[in-house]
PDB file of C-alpha atoms in Angstrom:
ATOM      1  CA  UNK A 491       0.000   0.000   0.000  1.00  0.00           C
ATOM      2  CA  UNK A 492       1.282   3.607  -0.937  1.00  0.00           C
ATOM      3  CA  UNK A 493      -0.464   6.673   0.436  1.00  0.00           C
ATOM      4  CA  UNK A 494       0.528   9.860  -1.418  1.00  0.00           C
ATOM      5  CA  UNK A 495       0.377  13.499  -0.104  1.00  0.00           C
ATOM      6  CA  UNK A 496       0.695  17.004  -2.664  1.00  0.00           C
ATOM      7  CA  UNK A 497       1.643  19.635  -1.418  1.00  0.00           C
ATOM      8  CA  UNK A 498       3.037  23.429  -2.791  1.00  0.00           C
ATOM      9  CA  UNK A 499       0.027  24.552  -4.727  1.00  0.00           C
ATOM     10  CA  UNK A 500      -1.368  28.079  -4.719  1.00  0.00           C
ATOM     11  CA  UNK A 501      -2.434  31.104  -6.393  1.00  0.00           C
ATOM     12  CA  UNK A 502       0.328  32.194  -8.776  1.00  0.00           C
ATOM     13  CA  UNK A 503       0.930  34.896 -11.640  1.00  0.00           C
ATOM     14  CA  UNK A 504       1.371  34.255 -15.415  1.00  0.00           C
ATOM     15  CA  UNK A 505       4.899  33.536 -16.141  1.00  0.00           C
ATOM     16  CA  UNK A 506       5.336  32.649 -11.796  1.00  0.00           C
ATOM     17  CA  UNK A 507       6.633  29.424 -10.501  1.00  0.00           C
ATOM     18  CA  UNK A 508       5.470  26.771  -7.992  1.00  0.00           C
ATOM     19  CA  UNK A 509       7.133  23.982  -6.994  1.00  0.00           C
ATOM     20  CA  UNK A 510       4.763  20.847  -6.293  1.00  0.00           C
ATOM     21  CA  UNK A 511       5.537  18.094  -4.094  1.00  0.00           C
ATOM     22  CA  UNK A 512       4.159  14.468  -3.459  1.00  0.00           C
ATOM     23  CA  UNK A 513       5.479  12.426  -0.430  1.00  0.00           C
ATOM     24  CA  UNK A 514       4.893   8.848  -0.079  1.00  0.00           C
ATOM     25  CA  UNK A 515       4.282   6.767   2.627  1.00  0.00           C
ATOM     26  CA  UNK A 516       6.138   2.885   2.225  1.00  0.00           C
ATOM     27  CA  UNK A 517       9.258   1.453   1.348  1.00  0.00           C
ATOM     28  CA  UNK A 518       8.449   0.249  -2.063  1.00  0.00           C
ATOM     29  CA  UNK A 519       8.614   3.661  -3.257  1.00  0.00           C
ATOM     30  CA  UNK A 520      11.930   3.026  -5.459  1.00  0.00           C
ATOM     31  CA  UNK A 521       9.249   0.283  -6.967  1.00  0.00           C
ATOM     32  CA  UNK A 522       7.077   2.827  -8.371  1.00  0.00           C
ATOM     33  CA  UNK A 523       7.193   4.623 -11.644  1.00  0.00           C
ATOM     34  CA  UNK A 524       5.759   8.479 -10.761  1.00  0.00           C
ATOM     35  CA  UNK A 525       3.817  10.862 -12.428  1.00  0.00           C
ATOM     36  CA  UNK A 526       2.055  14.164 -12.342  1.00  0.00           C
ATOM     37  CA  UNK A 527      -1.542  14.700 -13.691  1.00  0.00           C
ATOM     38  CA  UNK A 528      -4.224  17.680 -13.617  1.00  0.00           C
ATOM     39  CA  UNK A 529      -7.611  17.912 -14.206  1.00  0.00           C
ATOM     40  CA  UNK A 530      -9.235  21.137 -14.834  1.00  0.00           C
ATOM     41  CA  UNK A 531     -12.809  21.966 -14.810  1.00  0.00           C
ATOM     42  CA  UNK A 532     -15.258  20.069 -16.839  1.00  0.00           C
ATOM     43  CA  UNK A 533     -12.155  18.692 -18.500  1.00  0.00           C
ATOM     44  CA  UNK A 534     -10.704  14.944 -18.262  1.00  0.00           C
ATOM     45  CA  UNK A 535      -7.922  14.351 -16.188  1.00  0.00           C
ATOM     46  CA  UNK A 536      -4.158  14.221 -18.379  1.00  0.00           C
ATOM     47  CA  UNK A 537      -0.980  13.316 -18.175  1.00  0.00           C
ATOM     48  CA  UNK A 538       1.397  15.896 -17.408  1.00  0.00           C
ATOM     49  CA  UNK A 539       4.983  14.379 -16.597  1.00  0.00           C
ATOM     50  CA  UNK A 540       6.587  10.944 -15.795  1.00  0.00           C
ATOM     51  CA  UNK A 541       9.710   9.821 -14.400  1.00  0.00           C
ATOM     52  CA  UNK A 542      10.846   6.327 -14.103  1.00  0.00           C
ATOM     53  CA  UNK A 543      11.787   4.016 -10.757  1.00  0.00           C
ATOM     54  CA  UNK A 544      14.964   5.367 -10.684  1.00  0.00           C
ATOM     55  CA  UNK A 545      14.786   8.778 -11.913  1.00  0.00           C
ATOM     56  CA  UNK A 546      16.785   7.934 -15.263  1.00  0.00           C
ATOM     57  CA  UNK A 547      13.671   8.713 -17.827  1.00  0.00           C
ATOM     58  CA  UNK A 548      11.604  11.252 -17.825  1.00  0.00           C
ATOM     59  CA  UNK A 549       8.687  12.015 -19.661  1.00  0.00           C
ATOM     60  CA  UNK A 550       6.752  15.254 -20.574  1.00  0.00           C
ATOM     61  CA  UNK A 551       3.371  16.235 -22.175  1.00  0.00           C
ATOM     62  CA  UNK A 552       4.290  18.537 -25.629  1.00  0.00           C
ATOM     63  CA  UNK A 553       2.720  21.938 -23.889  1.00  0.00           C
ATOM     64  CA  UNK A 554       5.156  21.700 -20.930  1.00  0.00           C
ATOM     65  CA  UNK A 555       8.157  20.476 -22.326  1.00  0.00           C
ATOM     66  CA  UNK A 556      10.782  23.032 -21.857  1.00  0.00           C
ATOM     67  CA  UNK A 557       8.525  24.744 -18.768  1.00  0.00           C
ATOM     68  CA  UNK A 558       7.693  21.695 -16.126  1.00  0.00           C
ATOM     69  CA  UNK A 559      10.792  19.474 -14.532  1.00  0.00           C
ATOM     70  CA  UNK A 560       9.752  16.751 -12.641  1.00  0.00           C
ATOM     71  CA  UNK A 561      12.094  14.792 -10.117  1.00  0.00           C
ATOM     72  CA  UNK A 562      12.501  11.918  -7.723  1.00  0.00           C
ATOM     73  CA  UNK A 563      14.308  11.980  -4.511  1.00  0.00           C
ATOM     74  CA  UNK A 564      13.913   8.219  -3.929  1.00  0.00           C
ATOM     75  CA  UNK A 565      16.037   8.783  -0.123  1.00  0.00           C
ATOM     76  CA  UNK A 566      12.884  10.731   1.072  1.00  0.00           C
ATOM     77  CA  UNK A 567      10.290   9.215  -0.780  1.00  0.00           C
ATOM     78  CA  UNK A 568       9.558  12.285  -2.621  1.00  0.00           C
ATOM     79  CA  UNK A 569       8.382  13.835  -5.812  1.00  0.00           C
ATOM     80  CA  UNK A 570       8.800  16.950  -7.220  1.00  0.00           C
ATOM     81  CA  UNK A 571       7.041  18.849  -9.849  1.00  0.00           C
ATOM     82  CA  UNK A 572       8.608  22.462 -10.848  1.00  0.00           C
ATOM     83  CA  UNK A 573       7.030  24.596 -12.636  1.00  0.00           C
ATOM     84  CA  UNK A 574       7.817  27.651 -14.506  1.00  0.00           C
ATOM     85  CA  UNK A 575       6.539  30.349 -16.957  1.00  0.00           C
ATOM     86  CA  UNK A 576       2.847  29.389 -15.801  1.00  0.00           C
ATOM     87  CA  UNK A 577       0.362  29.891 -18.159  1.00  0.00           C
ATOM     88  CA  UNK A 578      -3.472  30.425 -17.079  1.00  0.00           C
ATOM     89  CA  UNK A 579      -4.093  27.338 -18.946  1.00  0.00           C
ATOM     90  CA  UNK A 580      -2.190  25.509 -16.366  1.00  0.00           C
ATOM     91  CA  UNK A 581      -4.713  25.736 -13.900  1.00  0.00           C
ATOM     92  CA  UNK A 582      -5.797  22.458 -12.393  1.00  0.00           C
ATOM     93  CA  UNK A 583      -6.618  20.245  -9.378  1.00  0.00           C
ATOM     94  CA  UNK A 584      -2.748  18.536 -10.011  1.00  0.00           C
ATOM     95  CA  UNK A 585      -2.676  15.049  -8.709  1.00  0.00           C
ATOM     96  CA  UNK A 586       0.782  12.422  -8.387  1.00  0.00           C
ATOM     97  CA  UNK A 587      -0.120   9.094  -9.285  1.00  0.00           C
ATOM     98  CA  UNK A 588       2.037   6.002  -8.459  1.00  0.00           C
ATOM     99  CA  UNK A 589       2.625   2.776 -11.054  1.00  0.00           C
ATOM    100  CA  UNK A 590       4.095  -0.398 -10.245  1.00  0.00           C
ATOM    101  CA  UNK A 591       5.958  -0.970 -13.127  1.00  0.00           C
ATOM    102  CA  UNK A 592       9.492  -0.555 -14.446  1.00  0.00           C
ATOM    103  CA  UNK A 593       8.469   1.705 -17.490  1.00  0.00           C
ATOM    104  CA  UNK A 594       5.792   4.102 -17.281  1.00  0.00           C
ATOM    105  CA  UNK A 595       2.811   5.350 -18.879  1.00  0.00           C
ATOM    106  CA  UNK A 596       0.571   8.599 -19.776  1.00  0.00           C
ATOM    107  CA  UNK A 597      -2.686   6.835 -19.020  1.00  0.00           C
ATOM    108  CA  UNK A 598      -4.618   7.406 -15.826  1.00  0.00           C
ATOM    109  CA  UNK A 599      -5.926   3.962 -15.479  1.00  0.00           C
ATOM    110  CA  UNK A 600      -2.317   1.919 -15.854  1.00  0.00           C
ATOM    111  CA  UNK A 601      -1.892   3.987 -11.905  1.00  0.00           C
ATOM    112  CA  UNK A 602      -2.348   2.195  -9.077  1.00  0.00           C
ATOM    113  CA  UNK A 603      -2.244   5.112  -6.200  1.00  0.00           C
ATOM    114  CA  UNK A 604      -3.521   8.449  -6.230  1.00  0.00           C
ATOM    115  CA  UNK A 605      -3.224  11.277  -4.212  1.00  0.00           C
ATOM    116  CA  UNK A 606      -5.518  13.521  -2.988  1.00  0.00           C
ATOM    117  CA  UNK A 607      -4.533  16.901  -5.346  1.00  0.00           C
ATOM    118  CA  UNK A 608      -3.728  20.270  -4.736  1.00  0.00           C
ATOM    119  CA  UNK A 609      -4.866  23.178  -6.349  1.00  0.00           C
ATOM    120  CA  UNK A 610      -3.055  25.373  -9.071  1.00  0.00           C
ATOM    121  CA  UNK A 611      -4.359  28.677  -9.813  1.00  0.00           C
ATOM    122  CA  UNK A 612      -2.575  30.672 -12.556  1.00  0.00           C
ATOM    123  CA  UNK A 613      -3.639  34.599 -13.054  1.00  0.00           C
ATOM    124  CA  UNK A 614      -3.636  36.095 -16.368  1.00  0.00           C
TER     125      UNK A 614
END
């Protein structure tokens, strides 16, 4: 079992950062590929970024490439999510998502754990 806990979202400017974090409780973490996604509203929930088990492969949707990093600090059981030159299109409910597998994927339903969200509000 792997519980997962976001944190670092808020109210931000257009072209601001925020930093997003995901903690995870168990010590299978390392086991888990990791991944951000965001749902806005009365949109379907996508795939933002990926990063494998061990942090060597990462992953991006095309609109964030070059904007959104996403990390893994396997030691404390942590994920990251930094984000710059925020757009008001990238505001979203963002969620981490946890996969038990030694690839990864972009689709919602190949996750096994879920966390609970946290809330990303870009200003124009």
């Amino acid at each position: 079992q792997v519980q997962l806990v976001e944190s670092g979202g808020g109210l931000v400017q257009a072209g601001g950062s925020l930093r997003l974090s995901c903690a995870a409780s168990g010590r299978t973490f390392r086991r888990f590929a990791m991944s951000w996604f965001r749902q806005a509203p009365g949109r379907e929930r996508e795939f933002v970024a990926a990063v494998t088990w061990n942090g060597d492969s990462k992953y991006y949707e095309d609109s964030v490439k070059g904007r959104f990093t996403i990390s893994r600090d396997n030691a404390k059981n942590t994920v990251y999510l930094q984000m710059n030159s925020l757009k008001p299109e990238n505001t979203a409910v963002y969620y981490c998502a946890a996969a038990y597998t030694t690839t990864w994927s972009n689709e919602a339903n190949q996750y096994n754990y879920w966390g609970q969200g946290t809330q990303v509000t870009v200003s124009s």
